[in-house]
CSV table of C-alpha atoms in Angstrom, one decimal:
chain,number,residue,atom,x,y,z
N,17,ALA,CA,29.6,-5.8,-35.5
N,18,PHE,CA,27.2,-5.9,-38.5
N,19,GLU,CA,26.1,-8.4,-41.2
N,20,PHE,CA,24.5,-7.5,-44.6
N,21,HIS,CA,22.6,-9.4,-46.9
N,22,GLY,CA,21.6,-8.4,-50.5
N,23,SER,CA,23.1,-7.7,-54.0
N,24,PRO,CA,26.2,-6.3,-54.3
N,25,ALA,CA,25.2,-3.0,-54.8
N,26,GLY,CA,22.6,-3.1,-51.8
N,27,VAL,CA,25.5,-4.5,-49.7
N,28,GLN,CA,27.5,-1.5,-50.8
N,29,GLU,CA,25.3,0.8,-49.7
N,30,GLN,CA,24.2,-0.7,-46.9
N,31,VAL,CA,27.9,-0.6,-45.7
N,32,GLU,CA,28.7,3.1,-46.4
N,33,MET,CA,25.2,4.4,-45.2
N,34,VAL,CA,26.1,2.6,-41.5
N,35,ALA,CA,30.0,3.5,-42.0
N,36,ALA,CA,28.3,7.3,-42.0
N,37,ILE,CA,26.6,6.7,-39.3
N,38,VAL,CA,29.1,5.2,-37.1
N,39,GLY,CA,31.7,7.7,-37.3
N,40,GLU,CA,29.0,10.4,-37.0
N,41,ASN,CA,28.3,8.7,-33.7
N,42,GLY,CA,31.9,8.8,-32.5
N,43,GLY,CA,32.5,5.2,-33.8
N,44,ARG,CA,35.9,4.5,-34.9
N,45,ASP,CA,38.0,1.7,-37.0
N,46,PHE,CA,34.7,0.0,-38.9
N,47,GLU,CA,35.8,-2.9,-40.7
N,48,TRP,CA,33.6,-5.2,-43.1
N,49,ALA,CA,34.6,-8.3,-44.8
N,50,ASN,CA,33.4,-10.6,-47.7
N,51,ALA,CA,35.6,-13.8,-47.1
N,52,ALA,CA,34.2,-16.3,-44.5
N,53,GLU,CA,37.7,-16.1,-42.9
N,54,GLU,CA,37.5,-12.4,-42.5
N,55,ARG,CA,34.2,-12.3,-41.3
N,56,ASN,CA,34.5,-15.0,-38.6
N,57,ARG,CA,37.3,-13.3,-37.3
N,58,LEU,CA,35.1,-9.8,-37.1
N,59,TRP,CA,32.5,-12.0,-35.6
N,60,LYS,CA,34.5,-13.3,-32.5
N,61,ALA,CA,34.6,-10.3,-30.8
N,62,ARG,CA,30.5,-10.3,-30.8
N,63,HIS,CA,31.1,-14.0,-29.5
N,64,ASN,CA,33.4,-12.8,-27.0
N,65,ALA,CA,31.5,-9.9,-25.5
N,66,PHE,CA,29.6,-12.2,-22.8
N,67,TYR,CA,33.2,-13.3,-21.1
N,68,ALA,CA,34.7,-9.3,-21.5
N,69,VAL,CA,31.7,-8.3,-19.2
N,70,VAL,CA,32.4,-10.9,-17.0
N,71,SER,CA,36.3,-10.4,-17.0
N,72,GLN,CA,35.6,-6.7,-15.3
N,73,ARG,CA,34.8,-8.3,-12.0
N,74,GLU,CA,37.2,-10.7,-10.1
N,75,ASN,CA,35.2,-13.8,-9.2
N,76,ALA,CA,32.2,-12.5,-11.1
N,77,LYS,CA,29.7,-15.1,-12.9
N,78,GLY,CA,27.7,-13.8,-16.1
N,79,TRP,CA,24.0,-13.4,-15.5
N,80,SER,CA,22.0,-12.7,-18.8
N,81,SER,CA,18.8,-11.8,-20.2
N,82,ASP,CA,17.2,-11.1,-23.8
N,83,VAL,CA,14.1,-9.9,-25.0
N,84,CYS,CA,12.7,-9.5,-28.5
N,85,VAL,CA,10.6,-6.7,-29.9
N,86,PRO,CA,9.3,-5.5,-33.0
N,87,VAL,CA,12.3,-3.7,-35.2
N,88,SER,CA,10.1,-0.6,-34.8
N,89,GLN,CA,10.2,-0.5,-31.4
N,90,LEU,CA,13.9,-1.6,-31.0
N,91,SER,CA,15.8,1.6,-30.2
N,92,GLY,CA,13.3,2.9,-27.7
N,93,CYS,CA,13.7,-0.5,-25.7
N,94,ILE,CA,17.5,-0.1,-26.1
N,95,LEU,CA,17.3,3.7,-24.5
N,96,LYS,CA,15.0,2.3,-21.8
N,97,THR,CA,17.5,-0.6,-21.1
N,98,ARG,CA,20.2,2.0,-21.3
N,99,GLU,CA,18.2,4.2,-18.2
N,100,LEU,CA,17.6,1.0,-16.2
N,101,LEU,CA,21.2,0.1,-15.9
N,102,LYS,CA,22.2,3.6,-15.7
N,103,ASP,CA,22.4,3.4,-11.9
N,104,CYS,CA,23.3,-0.3,-11.8
N,105,SER,CA,26.0,-1.6,-9.0
N,106,VAL,CA,27.4,-4.4,-11.6
N,107,PRO,CA,29.3,-4.3,-14.5
N,108,ALA,CA,26.9,-4.5,-17.6
N,109,ALA,CA,26.9,-4.0,-21.4
N,110,ILE,CA,23.8,-4.5,-23.9
N,111,LEU,CA,24.5,-6.9,-27.2
N,112,GLY,CA,22.2,-7.6,-29.7
N,113,HIS,CA,21.3,-9.5,-33.2
N,114,VAL,CA,19.0,-6.0,-33.5
N,115,GLY,CA,18.2,-6.9,-37.2
N,116,ASP,CA,15.1,-9.4,-35.5
N,117,GLY,CA,14.4,-7.0,-32.9
N,118,ASN,CA,16.7,-9.6,-30.4
N,119,TYR,CA,18.8,-7.9,-27.3
N,120,HIS,CA,20.6,-9.1,-24.6
N,121,VAL,CA,22.0,-7.6,-21.4
N,122,VAL,CA,24.6,-9.4,-19.5
N,123,PHE,CA,25.6,-8.4,-15.5
N,124,ALA,CA,28.8,-9.1,-14.1
N,125,VAL,CA,27.6,-10.3,-10.7
N,126,ASP,CA,28.7,-11.6,-7.7
N,127,PRO,CA,26.7,-14.6,-7.0
N,128,SER,CA,26.9,-14.9,-3.6
N,129,ASN,CA,25.5,-10.9,-3.2
N,130,GLN,CA,21.7,-11.2,-2.7
N,131,THR,CA,22.0,-7.4,-3.1
N,132,GLU,CA,23.2,-7.3,-6.2
N,133,LEU,CA,21.1,-10.5,-7.5
N,134,ASP,CA,17.9,-8.4,-6.6
N,135,GLU,CA,19.0,-5.6,-8.5
N,136,VAL,CA,19.6,-7.4,-11.3
N,137,ALA,CA,16.2,-9.5,-11.5
N,138,ALA,CA,14.2,-6.1,-11.0
N,139,ILE,CA,16.3,-4.6,-13.6
N,140,ASN,CA,15.5,-7.7,-16.1
N,141,LYS,CA,11.5,-7.6,-14.5
N,142,LYS,CA,11.4,-4.0,-15.5
N,143,MET,CA,13.4,-4.9,-19.3
N,144,VAL,CA,10.6,-7.8,-20.0
N,145,GLN,CA,7.6,-6.0,-19.1
N,146,HIS,CA,8.7,-3.2,-21.2
N,147,ALA,CA,9.6,-5.4,-24.0
N,148,ILE,CA,6.0,-7.1,-23.9
N,149,SER,CA,4.2,-3.7,-23.5
N,150,VAL,CA,5.2,-2.9,-27.0
N,151,GLY,CA,4.4,-6.1,-28.4
N,152,GLY,CA,7.7,-7.8,-27.8
N,153,THR,CA,8.4,-11.2,-26.1
N,154,SER,CA,10.2,-12.3,-23.0
N,155,THR,CA,12.7,-14.0,-24.9
N,156,GLY,CA,13.9,-13.6,-28.2
N,157,GLU,CA,16.8,-16.6,-27.9
N,158,HIS,CA,17.9,-18.1,-24.9
N,159,GLY,CA,14.0,-19.9,-24.2
N,160,VAL,CA,11.6,-19.6,-21.3
N,161,GLY,CA,13.7,-22.2,-19.1
N,162,THR,CA,13.2,-21.3,-15.9
N,163,GLY,CA,14.1,-17.7,-15.7
N,164,LYS,CA,11.5,-16.2,-17.8
N,165,ILE,CA,8.1,-18.7,-16.3
N,166,ASP,CA,6.6,-15.6,-14.3
N,167,TYR,CA,6.1,-13.7,-17.6
N,168,LEU,CA,4.1,-16.5,-19.6
N,169,ARG,CA,0.9,-15.4,-18.4
N,170,THR,CA,1.3,-11.6,-19.0
N,171,GLU,CA,2.9,-12.6,-22.7
N,172,HIS,CA,0.1,-15.6,-23.6
N,173,GLY,CA,-2.7,-14.6,-21.0
N,174,ASP,CA,-5.1,-17.8,-20.9
N,175,ALA,CA,-3.3,-19.8,-23.6
N,176,VAL,CA,-1.0,-20.6,-21.0
N,177,ASP,CA,-3.4,-23.1,-19.8
N,178,LEU,CA,-3.7,-24.9,-23.2
N,179,MET,CA,-0.1,-25.1,-23.2
N,180,ILE,CA,0.0,-26.9,-20.1
N,181,VAL,CA,-2.4,-29.5,-21.2
N,182,ILE,CA,-0.9,-30.2,-24.2
N,183,LYS,CA,2.4,-30.6,-22.6
N,184,ASN,CA,0.7,-33.2,-19.7
N,185,ALA,CA,-0.8,-35.0,-23.0
N,186,ILE,CA,2.9,-35.2,-24.6
N,187,ASP,CA,4.9,-36.0,-21.1
N,188,PRO,CA,2.3,-37.2,-18.4
N,189,LYS,CA,5.4,-38.2,-15.8
N,190,GLY,CA,6.8,-34.7,-16.4
N,191,ILE,CA,10.4,-35.8,-17.2
N,192,MET,CA,10.8,-33.6,-20.3
N,193,ASN,CA,12.3,-30.2,-19.2
N,194,PRO,CA,10.5,-30.7,-15.1
N,195,GLY,CA,10.1,-27.4,-13.9
N,196,LYS,CA,11.1,-25.7,-17.0
N,197,VAL,CA,9.3,-23.7,-19.9
N,198,LEU,CA,5.6,-24.3,-18.1
N,199,PRO,CA,4.8,-23.4,-15.0
N,200,SER,CA,3.4,-26.7,-12.9
């Protein structure tokens, strides 16, 4: 799904250009809408993409990650991620809010299969490291939580020490998001 903003003439030009690019690259059934109800219908597919990936395997659980990179680096990063997924043993898909450089990978994993979990973690690590290496960030939307703590020093260096000091000053008992966002 694409969303365009601007003047009516600018939006029309963007729609025509994207429709042509989609067609040239094997895309089909390009639809666009102005009314809110129709836009919501078209976006519904995007919102259900996570479940579509996970439903490819019985009893699978969704494992997702995201990164955000400068838009100038986006196509290269997506191609790199596609290459990382080429030999992945579990179903996976790349989704994104590419207008701001944020994209996601959703994996359908068997949570009881440690080999799969390790494989997905290794792919995620390479994806995050590559994003940071081109001036991006380890997460653009989902937050650091517990899954991206290991990348904070790579991305922010000694600034993490200051973040910890500030967090401890605001939360001396460690009751706000314990074990998340910042390393202990």
